[in-house]
mmCIF file with all atom_site columns, C-alpha atoms in Angstrom:
data_model
loop_
_atom_site.group_PDB
_atom_site.id
_atom_site.type_symbol
_atom_site.label_atom_id
_atom_site.label_alt_id
_atom_site.label_comp_id
_atom_site.label_asym_id
_atom_site.label_entity_id
_atom_site.label_seq_id
_atom_site.pdbx_PDB_ins_code
_atom_site.Cartn_x
_atom_site.Cartn_y
_atom_site.Cartn_z
_atom_site.occupancy
_atom_site.B_iso_or_equiv
_atom_site.pdbx_formal_charge
_atom_site.auth_seq_id
_atom_site.auth_comp_id
_atom_site.auth_asym_id
_atom_site.auth_atom_id
_atom_site.pdbx_PDB_model_num
ATOM 1   C CA . MET A 1 1   ? 7.542   -19.533 -27.926 1.00 50.00 ? 293 MET A CA 1
ATOM 2   C CA . PRO A 1 2   ? 6.076   -18.782 -24.592 1.00 57.00 ? 294 PRO A CA 1
ATOM 3   C CA . LYS A 1 3   ? 3.067   -21.134 -23.742 1.00 69.00 ? 295 LYS A CA 1
ATOM 4   C CA . VAL A 1 4   ? -0.344  -19.850 -23.743 1.00 66.00 ? 296 VAL A CA 1
ATOM 5   C CA . GLY A 1 5   ? -1.980  -18.480 -20.481 1.00 76.00 ? 297 GLY A CA 1
ATOM 6   C CA . MET A 1 6   ? 1.923   -17.993 -18.982 1.00 84.00 ? 298 MET A CA 1
ATOM 7   C CA . GLU A 1 7   ? 1.823   -14.052 -19.407 1.00 89.00 ? 299 GLU A CA 1
ATOM 8   C CA . PRO A 1 8   ? -0.408  -13.237 -15.966 1.00 90.00 ? 300 PRO A CA 1
ATOM 9   C CA . ILE A 1 9   ? 1.930   -16.492 -14.129 1.00 91.00 ? 301 ILE A CA 1
ATOM 10  C CA . ARG A 1 10  ? 4.875   -15.204 -14.805 1.00 93.00 ? 302 ARG A CA 1
ATOM 11  C CA . LYS A 1 11  ? 4.699   -11.439 -14.779 1.00 95.00 ? 303 LYS A CA 1
ATOM 12  C CA . GLN A 1 12  ? 3.561   -12.543 -11.011 1.00 95.00 ? 304 GLN A CA 1
ATOM 13  C CA . GLN A 1 13  ? 6.754   -14.267 -10.403 1.00 95.00 ? 305 GLN A CA 1
ATOM 14  C CA . LEU A 1 14  ? 8.414   -11.492 -11.511 1.00 96.00 ? 306 LEU A CA 1
ATOM 15  C CA . ILE A 1 15  ? 6.641   -8.609  -9.473  1.00 95.00 ? 307 ILE A CA 1
ATOM 16  C CA . ASP A 1 16  ? 7.188   -11.335 -6.397  1.00 94.00 ? 308 ASP A CA 1
ATOM 17  C CA . ALA A 1 17  ? 10.638  -11.761 -7.175  1.00 95.00 ? 309 ALA A CA 1
ATOM 18  C CA . THR A 1 18  ? 10.834  -7.861  -7.301  1.00 93.00 ? 310 THR A CA 1
ATOM 19  C CA . LEU A 1 19  ? 9.743   -7.479  -4.035  1.00 91.00 ? 311 LEU A CA 1
ATOM 20  C CA . VAL A 1 20  ? 11.928  -9.928  -2.145  1.00 92.00 ? 312 VAL A CA 1
ATOM 21  C CA . VAL A 1 21  ? 14.960  -8.434  -4.255  1.00 92.00 ? 313 VAL A CA 1
ATOM 22  C CA . ILE A 1 22  ? 14.203  -4.965  -3.209  1.00 87.00 ? 314 ILE A CA 1
ATOM 23  C CA . ALA A 1 23  ? 13.679  -5.967  0.409   1.00 83.00 ? 315 ALA A CA 1
ATOM 24  C CA . GLU A 1 24  ? 17.012  -8.137  0.712   1.00 87.00 ? 316 GLU A CA 1
ATOM 25  C CA . HIS A 1 25  ? 19.230  -5.425  -1.788  1.00 88.00 ? 317 HIS A CA 1
ATOM 26  C CA . GLY A 1 26  ? 17.651  -2.315  -2.104  1.00 82.00 ? 318 GLY A CA 1
ATOM 27  C CA . PHE A 1 27  ? 15.775  -0.546  -4.827  1.00 81.00 ? 319 PHE A CA 1
ATOM 28  C CA . HIS A 1 28  ? 19.324  0.834   -6.277  1.00 83.00 ? 320 HIS A CA 1
ATOM 29  C CA . SER A 1 29  ? 21.230  -2.383  -6.313  1.00 89.00 ? 321 SER A CA 1
ATOM 30  C CA . ALA A 1 30  ? 17.914  -4.627  -7.440  1.00 89.00 ? 322 ALA A CA 1
ATOM 31  C CA . THR A 1 31  ? 19.325  -5.173  -11.161 1.00 92.00 ? 323 THR A CA 1
ATOM 32  C CA . ILE A 1 32  ? 17.519  -7.071  -13.839 1.00 93.00 ? 324 ILE A CA 1
ATOM 33  C CA . SER A 1 33  ? 20.091  -10.112 -12.947 1.00 94.00 ? 325 SER A CA 1
ATOM 34  C CA . LEU A 1 34  ? 18.828  -10.270 -9.441  1.00 96.00 ? 326 LEU A CA 1
ATOM 35  C CA . ILE A 1 35  ? 15.199  -10.060 -9.799  1.00 95.00 ? 327 ILE A CA 1
ATOM 36  C CA . SER A 1 36  ? 15.315  -12.550 -13.270 1.00 94.00 ? 328 SER A CA 1
ATOM 37  C CA . LYS A 1 37  ? 17.491  -15.353 -10.780 1.00 95.00 ? 329 LYS A CA 1
ATOM 38  C CA . GLN A 1 38  ? 14.956  -14.871 -8.095  1.00 95.00 ? 330 GLN A CA 1
ATOM 39  C CA . ALA A 1 39  ? 12.098  -15.585 -9.841  1.00 95.00 ? 331 ALA A CA 1
ATOM 40  C CA . GLY A 1 40  ? 14.351  -18.338 -11.740 1.00 94.00 ? 332 GLY A CA 1
ATOM 41  C CA . LEU A 1 41  ? 13.387  -16.439 -15.358 1.00 93.00 ? 333 LEU A CA 1
ATOM 42  C CA . SER A 1 42  ? 15.706  -14.850 -18.043 1.00 91.00 ? 334 SER A CA 1
ATOM 43  C CA . THR A 1 43  ? 16.373  -11.569 -18.110 1.00 91.00 ? 335 THR A CA 1
ATOM 44  C CA . GLY A 1 44  ? 14.916  -11.025 -21.689 1.00 92.00 ? 336 GLY A CA 1
ATOM 45  C CA . ILE A 1 45  ? 11.314  -11.629 -20.120 1.00 92.00 ? 337 ILE A CA 1
ATOM 46  C CA . ILE A 1 46  ? 11.336  -8.500  -18.161 1.00 92.00 ? 338 ILE A CA 1
ATOM 47  C CA . SER A 1 47  ? 11.661  -6.788  -21.422 1.00 91.00 ? 339 SER A CA 1
ATOM 48  C CA . HIS A 1 48  ? 9.218   -8.593  -22.908 1.00 92.00 ? 340 HIS A CA 1
ATOM 49  C CA . TYR A 1 49  ? 6.958   -8.051  -20.405 1.00 94.00 ? 341 TYR A CA 1
ATOM 50  C CA . PHE A 1 50  ? 7.280   -4.576  -18.770 1.00 94.00 ? 342 PHE A CA 1
ATOM 51  C CA . GLY A 1 51  ? 10.293  -2.736  -21.316 1.00 93.00 ? 343 GLY A CA 1
ATOM 52  C CA . ASP A 1 52  ? 12.565  -2.459  -17.939 1.00 91.00 ? 344 ASP A CA 1
ATOM 53  C CA . LYS A 1 53  ? 13.057  -2.181  -14.585 1.00 89.00 ? 345 LYS A CA 1
ATOM 54  C CA . GLN A 1 54  ? 11.292  1.177   -13.879 1.00 87.00 ? 346 GLN A CA 1
ATOM 55  C CA . GLY A 1 55  ? 7.949   -0.329  -15.756 1.00 92.00 ? 347 GLY A CA 1
ATOM 56  C CA . LEU A 1 56  ? 8.829   -3.461  -13.353 1.00 92.00 ? 348 LEU A CA 1
ATOM 57  C CA . ILE A 1 57  ? 8.851   -1.272  -10.228 1.00 88.00 ? 349 ILE A CA 1
ATOM 58  C CA . GLU A 1 58  ? 6.236   0.519   -11.456 1.00 89.00 ? 350 GLU A CA 1
ATOM 59  C CA . ALA A 1 59  ? 3.786   -2.809  -11.687 1.00 93.00 ? 351 ALA A CA 1
ATOM 60  C CA . ALA A 1 60  ? 5.323   -4.087  -8.248  1.00 90.00 ? 352 ALA A CA 1
ATOM 61  C CA . MET A 1 61  ? 3.757   -0.740  -6.551  1.00 88.00 ? 353 MET A CA 1
ATOM 62  C CA . ARG A 1 62  ? 0.571   -1.445  -8.644  1.00 90.00 ? 354 ARG A CA 1
ATOM 63  C CA . TYR A 1 63  ? 0.214   -4.612  -7.541  1.00 91.00 ? 355 TYR A CA 1
ATOM 64  C CA . LEU A 1 64  ? 0.571   -3.351  -3.419  1.00 86.00 ? 356 LEU A CA 1
ATOM 65  C CA . LEU A 1 65  ? -2.003  -0.409  -4.273  1.00 87.00 ? 357 LEU A CA 1
ATOM 66  C CA . GLU A 1 66  ? -4.238  -3.593  -5.721  1.00 87.00 ? 358 GLU A CA 1
ATOM 67  C CA . LYS A 1 67  ? -4.166  -5.173  -2.302  1.00 84.00 ? 359 LYS A CA 1
ATOM 68  C CA . LEU A 1 68  ? -5.254  -1.759  -0.420  1.00 83.00 ? 360 LEU A CA 1
ATOM 69  C CA . LYS A 1 69  ? -8.701  -1.878  -2.248  1.00 83.00 ? 361 LYS A CA 1
ATOM 70  C CA . LEU A 1 70  ? -12.023 -2.572  -0.113  1.00 81.00 ? 362 LEU A CA 1
ATOM 71  C CA . GLN A 1 71  ? -13.680 -5.890  -0.834  1.00 79.00 ? 363 GLN A CA 1
ATOM 72  C CA . GLY A 1 72  ? -16.629 -6.619  0.155   1.00 80.00 ? 364 GLY A CA 1
ATOM 73  C CA . ASP A 1 73  ? -20.052 -4.872  1.282   1.00 85.00 ? 365 ASP A CA 1
ATOM 74  C CA . PHE A 1 74  ? -20.071 -3.175  4.603   1.00 90.00 ? 366 PHE A CA 1
ATOM 75  C CA . SER A 1 75  ? -23.334 -3.430  7.155   1.00 92.00 ? 367 SER A CA 1
ATOM 76  C CA . SER A 1 76  ? -21.984 0.573   8.173   1.00 95.00 ? 368 SER A CA 1
ATOM 77  C CA . HIS A 1 77  ? -19.725 3.594   7.420   1.00 95.00 ? 369 HIS A CA 1
ATOM 78  C CA . ILE A 1 78  ? -17.717 2.825   10.652  1.00 97.00 ? 370 ILE A CA 1
ATOM 79  C CA . ASP A 1 79  ? -17.412 -1.164  9.244   1.00 96.00 ? 371 ASP A CA 1
ATOM 80  C CA . ARG A 1 80  ? -15.741 0.030   5.995   1.00 96.00 ? 372 ARG A CA 1
ATOM 81  C CA . LEU A 1 81  ? -13.926 3.059   7.690   1.00 97.00 ? 373 LEU A CA 1
ATOM 82  C CA . ASP A 1 82  ? -12.570 -0.459  9.761   1.00 96.00 ? 374 ASP A CA 1
ATOM 83  C CA . ALA A 1 83  ? -11.483 -2.078  6.550   1.00 94.00 ? 375 ALA A CA 1
ATOM 84  C CA . ILE A 1 84  ? -9.414  0.996   4.915   1.00 95.00 ? 376 ILE A CA 1
ATOM 85  C CA . ILE A 1 85  ? -7.758  0.986   7.938   1.00 95.00 ? 377 ILE A CA 1
ATOM 86  C CA . GLU A 1 86  ? -7.122  -2.455  8.850   1.00 92.00 ? 378 GLU A CA 1
ATOM 87  C CA . SER A 1 87  ? -6.089  -3.286  4.329   1.00 89.00 ? 379 SER A CA 1
ATOM 88  C CA . ASN A 1 88  ? -2.991  -0.587  5.621   1.00 89.00 ? 380 ASN A CA 1
ATOM 89  C CA . PHE A 1 89  ? -2.104  -2.798  8.004   1.00 86.00 ? 381 PHE A CA 1
ATOM 90  C CA . SER A 1 90  ? -3.091  -6.063  6.883   1.00 81.00 ? 382 SER A CA 1
ATOM 91  C CA . GLY A 1 91  ? -0.358  -8.831  7.036   1.00 73.00 ? 383 GLY A CA 1
ATOM 92  C CA . GLU A 1 92  ? 0.778   -8.798  3.295   1.00 73.00 ? 384 GLU A CA 1
ATOM 93  C CA . GLN A 1 93  ? 1.059   -5.019  3.750   1.00 72.00 ? 385 GLN A CA 1
ATOM 94  C CA . GLN A 1 94  ? 3.432   -5.896  7.260   1.00 70.00 ? 386 GLN A CA 1
ATOM 95  C CA . GLU A 1 95  ? 5.628   -8.210  5.164   1.00 74.00 ? 387 GLU A CA 1
ATOM 96  C CA . SER A 1 96  ? 9.437   -6.710  5.147   1.00 72.00 ? 388 SER A CA 1
ATOM 97  C CA . SER A 1 97  ? 8.717   -6.927  0.892   1.00 76.00 ? 389 SER A CA 1
ATOM 98  C CA . ALA A 1 98  ? 6.249   -5.067  1.059   1.00 80.00 ? 390 ALA A CA 1
ATOM 99  C CA . THR A 1 99  ? 7.708   -2.376  3.729   1.00 81.00 ? 391 THR A CA 1
ATOM 100 C CA . ASN A 1 100 ? 10.808  -2.373  1.691   1.00 80.00 ? 392 ASN A CA 1
ATOM 101 C CA . THR A 1 101 ? 9.188   -1.271  -1.891  1.00 82.00 ? 393 THR A CA 1
ATOM 102 C CA . TRP A 1 102 ? 6.964   1.251   -0.104  1.00 86.00 ? 394 TRP A CA 1
ATOM 103 C CA . LEU A 1 103 ? 9.751   3.122   2.041   1.00 85.00 ? 395 LEU A CA 1
ATOM 104 C CA . ASN A 1 104 ? 11.794  2.890   -1.287  1.00 82.00 ? 396 ASN A CA 1
ATOM 105 C CA . PHE A 1 105 ? 8.495   3.741   -3.328  1.00 85.00 ? 397 PHE A CA 1
ATOM 106 C CA . TRP A 1 106 ? 8.347   7.373   -1.402  1.00 86.00 ? 398 TRP A CA 1
ATOM 107 C CA . ALA A 1 107 ? 11.304  8.345   -1.434  1.00 85.00 ? 399 ALA A CA 1
ATOM 108 C CA . LEU A 1 108 ? 11.575  7.501   -5.250  1.00 84.00 ? 400 LEU A CA 1
ATOM 109 C CA . SER A 1 109 ? 8.178   9.148   -6.125  1.00 87.00 ? 401 SER A CA 1
ATOM 110 C CA . LEU A 1 110 ? 9.638   12.313  -5.013  1.00 89.00 ? 402 LEU A CA 1
ATOM 111 C CA . HIS A 1 111 ? 11.875  12.485  -8.370  1.00 89.00 ? 403 HIS A CA 1
ATOM 112 C CA . ASN A 1 112 ? 9.936   9.979   -10.491 1.00 87.00 ? 404 ASN A CA 1
ATOM 113 C CA . LYS A 1 113 ? 7.039   11.060  -12.911 1.00 90.00 ? 405 LYS A CA 1
ATOM 114 C CA . GLY A 1 114 ? 5.877   7.706   -12.996 1.00 87.00 ? 406 GLY A CA 1
ATOM 115 C CA . LEU A 1 115 ? 5.908   6.629   -9.242  1.00 88.00 ? 407 LEU A CA 1
ATOM 116 C CA . HIS A 1 116 ? 5.019   10.257  -8.289  1.00 92.00 ? 408 HIS A CA 1
ATOM 117 C CA . ARG A 1 117 ? 1.664   9.623   -10.251 1.00 92.00 ? 409 ARG A CA 1
ATOM 118 C CA . LEU A 1 118 ? 0.966   6.109   -8.480  1.00 90.00 ? 410 LEU A CA 1
ATOM 119 C CA . GLN A 1 119 ? 1.690   7.933   -5.082  1.00 91.00 ? 411 GLN A CA 1
ATOM 120 C CA . ARG A 1 120 ? -1.201  10.894  -5.857  1.00 94.00 ? 412 ARG A CA 1
ATOM 121 C CA . ILE A 1 121 ? -3.258  7.989   -7.017  1.00 93.00 ? 413 ILE A CA 1
ATOM 122 C CA . ASN A 1 122 ? -2.847  6.429   -3.533  1.00 92.00 ? 414 ASN A CA 1
ATOM 123 C CA . HIS A 1 123 ? -3.038  9.260   -1.588  1.00 93.00 ? 415 HIS A CA 1
ATOM 124 C CA . LYS A 1 124 ? -6.066  10.575  -3.613  1.00 95.00 ? 416 LYS A CA 1
ATOM 125 C CA . ARG A 1 125 ? -7.605  7.123   -3.464  1.00 94.00 ? 417 ARG A CA 1
ATOM 126 C CA . LEU A 1 126 ? -7.455  6.831   0.521   1.00 95.00 ? 418 LEU A CA 1
ATOM 127 C CA . GLU A 1 127 ? -8.718  10.485  1.147   1.00 96.00 ? 419 GLU A CA 1
ATOM 128 C CA . SER A 1 128 ? -11.700 9.829   -0.789  1.00 96.00 ? 420 SER A CA 1
ATOM 129 C CA . ASN A 1 129 ? -12.539 6.547   0.527   1.00 95.00 ? 421 ASN A CA 1
ATOM 130 C CA . LEU A 1 130 ? -12.264 8.181   3.973   1.00 97.00 ? 422 LEU A CA 1
ATOM 131 C CA . THR A 1 131 ? -14.041 11.305  3.161   1.00 98.00 ? 423 THR A CA 1
ATOM 132 C CA . TYR A 1 132 ? -16.969 9.346   1.494   1.00 97.00 ? 424 TYR A CA 1
ATOM 133 C CA . SER A 1 133 ? -17.273 7.128   4.827   1.00 97.00 ? 425 SER A CA 1
ATOM 134 C CA . PHE A 1 134 ? -16.926 10.067  7.205   1.00 98.00 ? 426 PHE A CA 1
ATOM 135 C CA . ALA A 1 135 ? -19.588 12.305  5.087   1.00 97.00 ? 427 ALA A CA 1
ATOM 136 C CA . ASN A 1 136 ? -22.342 9.801   5.715   1.00 97.00 ? 428 ASN A CA 1
ATOM 137 C CA . LEU A 1 137 ? -21.432 10.019  9.569   1.00 97.00 ? 429 LEU A CA 1
ATOM 138 C CA . ILE A 1 138 ? -20.534 13.348  10.272  1.00 97.00 ? 430 ILE A CA 1
ATOM 139 C CA . PRO A 1 139 ? -21.652 16.883  8.498   1.00 97.00 ? 431 PRO A CA 1
ATOM 140 C CA . ARG A 1 140 ? -19.884 16.991  5.262   1.00 93.00 ? 432 ARG A CA 1
ATOM 141 C CA . GLU A 1 141 ? -17.853 19.973  5.718   1.00 94.00 ? 433 GLU A CA 1
ATOM 142 C CA . HIS A 1 142 ? -16.004 18.113  8.605   1.00 97.00 ? 434 HIS A CA 1
ATOM 143 C CA . ALA A 1 143 ? -15.431 14.818  6.764   1.00 98.00 ? 435 ALA A CA 1
ATOM 144 C CA . LYS A 1 144 ? -12.288 16.069  4.546   1.00 97.00 ? 436 LYS A CA 1
ATOM 145 C CA . GLU A 1 145 ? -10.377 17.195  7.485   1.00 97.00 ? 437 GLU A CA 1
ATOM 146 C CA . ALA A 1 146 ? -11.048 13.953  9.417   1.00 98.00 ? 438 ALA A CA 1
ATOM 147 C CA . ALA A 1 147 ? -10.271 11.777  5.865   1.00 98.00 ? 439 ALA A CA 1
ATOM 148 C CA . LEU A 1 148 ? -7.295  13.486  5.762   1.00 98.00 ? 440 LEU A CA 1
ATOM 149 C CA . SER A 1 149 ? -6.160  13.631  10.016  1.00 98.00 ? 441 SER A CA 1
ATOM 150 C CA . THR A 1 150 ? -7.237  9.430   9.470   1.00 98.00 ? 442 THR A CA 1
ATOM 151 C CA . ALA A 1 151 ? -4.985  9.253   6.774   1.00 97.00 ? 443 ALA A CA 1
ATOM 152 C CA . ALA A 1 152 ? -1.853  10.890  8.317   1.00 97.00 ? 444 ALA A CA 1
ATOM 153 C CA . MET A 1 153 ? -2.739  8.873   11.420  1.00 97.00 ? 445 MET A CA 1
ATOM 154 C CA . ILE A 1 154 ? -2.260  5.694   9.011   1.00 96.00 ? 446 ILE A CA 1
ATOM 155 C CA . ASP A 1 155 ? 0.919   6.727   7.241   1.00 94.00 ? 447 ASP A CA 1
ATOM 156 C CA . GLY A 1 156 ? 2.198   7.530   10.434  1.00 93.00 ? 448 GLY A CA 1
ATOM 157 C CA . PHE A 1 157 ? 1.652   4.587   12.196  1.00 92.00 ? 449 PHE A CA 1
ATOM 158 C CA . TRP A 1 158 ? 2.700   2.338   9.687   1.00 89.00 ? 450 TRP A CA 1
ATOM 159 C CA . LEU A 1 159 ? 5.672   4.378   8.853   1.00 88.00 ? 451 LEU A CA 1
ATOM 160 C CA . ARG A 1 160 ? 6.787   3.766   12.944  1.00 87.00 ? 452 ARG A CA 1
ATOM 161 C CA . ASN A 1 161 ? 5.863   0.390   12.387  1.00 83.00 ? 453 ASN A CA 1
ATOM 162 C CA . ALA A 1 162 ? 8.312   0.035   9.483   1.00 81.00 ? 454 ALA A CA 1
ATOM 163 C CA . LEU A 1 163 ? 11.052  1.619   10.419  1.00 82.00 ? 455 LEU A CA 1
ATOM 164 C CA . GLU A 1 164 ? 11.413  -0.253  13.758  1.00 77.00 ? 456 GLU A CA 1
ATOM 165 C CA . GLY A 1 165 ? 12.811  -3.488  11.734  1.00 62.00 ? 457 GLY A CA 1
ATOM 166 C CA . GLU A 1 166 ? 12.554  -6.416  13.356  1.00 58.00 ? 458 GLU A CA 1
ATOM 167 C CA . LYS A 1 167 ? 9.418   -5.481  15.174  1.00 52.00 ? 459 LYS A CA 1
ATOM 168 C CA . GLN A 1 168 ? 7.795   -4.628  12.110  1.00 45.00 ? 460 GLN A CA 1
ATOM 169 C CA . ASN A 1 169 ? 5.963   -8.138  11.700  1.00 51.00 ? 461 ASN A CA 1
ATOM 170 C CA . ASN A 1 170 ? 5.153   -7.833  15.485  1.00 69.00 ? 462 ASN A CA 1
ATOM 171 C CA . LYS A 1 171 ? 1.558   -8.954  15.032  1.00 76.00 ? 463 LYS A CA 1
ATOM 172 C CA . GLU A 1 172 ? 0.622   -6.828  18.274  1.00 80.00 ? 464 GLU A CA 1
ATOM 173 C CA . ASN A 1 173 ? 2.293   -3.719  17.416  1.00 81.00 ? 465 ASN A CA 1
ATOM 174 C CA . VAL A 1 174 ? 0.687   -3.680  14.468  1.00 83.00 ? 466 VAL A CA 1
ATOM 175 C CA . ILE A 1 175 ? -2.780  -4.399  16.022  1.00 87.00 ? 467 ILE A CA 1
ATOM 176 C CA . ARG A 1 176 ? -2.349  -1.723  18.455  1.00 91.00 ? 468 ARG A CA 1
ATOM 177 C CA . THR A 1 177 ? -1.629  1.143   16.114  1.00 91.00 ? 469 THR A CA 1
ATOM 178 C CA . SER A 1 178 ? -4.514  -0.173  13.923  1.00 93.00 ? 470 SER A CA 1
ATOM 179 C CA . ASN A 1 179 ? -6.537  -0.180  16.864  1.00 96.00 ? 471 ASN A CA 1
ATOM 180 C CA . ALA A 1 180 ? -5.598  3.561   17.898  1.00 97.00 ? 472 ALA A CA 1
ATOM 181 C CA . VAL A 1 181 ? -6.624  4.902   14.055  1.00 97.00 ? 473 VAL A CA 1
ATOM 182 C CA . LYS A 1 182 ? -10.169 3.059   14.878  1.00 98.00 ? 474 LYS A CA 1
ATOM 183 C CA . ARG A 1 183 ? -10.468 4.624   18.251  1.00 98.00 ? 475 ARG A CA 1
ATOM 184 C CA . TYR A 1 184 ? -9.834  8.091   16.931  1.00 98.00 ? 476 TYR A CA 1
ATOM 185 C CA . VAL A 1 185 ? -12.225 7.710   13.949  1.00 98.00 ? 477 VAL A CA 1
ATOM 186 C CA . ARG A 1 186 ? -14.793 6.514   16.715  1.00 98.00 ? 478 ARG A CA 1
ATOM 187 C CA . LEU A 1 187 ? -13.783 9.861   18.515  1.00 97.00 ? 479 LEU A CA 1
ATOM 188 C CA . VAL A 1 188 ? -14.277 11.864  16.166  1.00 97.00 ? 480 VAL A CA 1
ATOM 189 C CA . VAL A 1 189 ? -17.675 10.348  15.000  1.00 97.00 ? 481 VAL A CA 1
ATOM 190 C CA . SER A 1 190 ? -19.121 10.370  18.469  1.00 97.00 ? 482 SER A CA 1
ATOM 191 C CA . GLN A 1 191 ? -18.163 14.258  18.866  1.00 95.00 ? 483 GLN A CA 1
ATOM 192 C CA . TYR A 1 192 ? -21.310 14.663  16.104  1.00 89.00 ? 484 TYR A CA 1
ATOM 193 C CA . GLN A 1 193 ? -23.852 11.772  17.374  1.00 82.00 ? 485 GLN A CA 1
#
C-alpha cells in the first residue's frame, strides 16, 4: 500500500524521468521500462498514476506548460511583456530535457489529438497574454497583430536556440535572442507613443 502523501512526489519523479529519457533516447524509444528505471519506480506505478505512456507524456507537457505561466504582479504592461518573453527563454525551458520534449511534442501534436489540444492551449494562452498587454499600450486593432508577430519571434528564436545543439544552453545566446524580442516589442509600442 502506498504511503499517504506520496502521490505528488511520485508523479513528479515520473515526469522528471520522462523528460530525461526523452532527451536521451527520443520519444519513440522512451519506453515505460526506461522511464520507470530512470525514476527508480516500478512500471506499474505509471499505469496507476497516468494510465499509460500517453497519459504520462501529456502530464510532462502540462508540467512544462505550467512553467510558462506568469507569476507575480507587474508595474507596467511592458514589464508584463518582458516576463512573458523571459519565461519562454528561461533556463528551465532551455534545458536539453525540456527542449527535446518540446521538439517531440510539436512533431507529435500534428498526429495526436491530446497533444494537439495542449499545443492549441499553449498557443492561445501565449497570444492572449501578449494581446492583453499590447492592447493596453497600442491601439486595440493593432494589438492582435503585434501579439502574433511577437509569438512567432519567440517560437522562432526558441527553435533556433534548440536546434543549435550544445549551444542551446549558451546563456549569452539565450539572453541575446530574448533581448531581440524585447527590442521588437519596444519598437512596436514606440510607433504609437
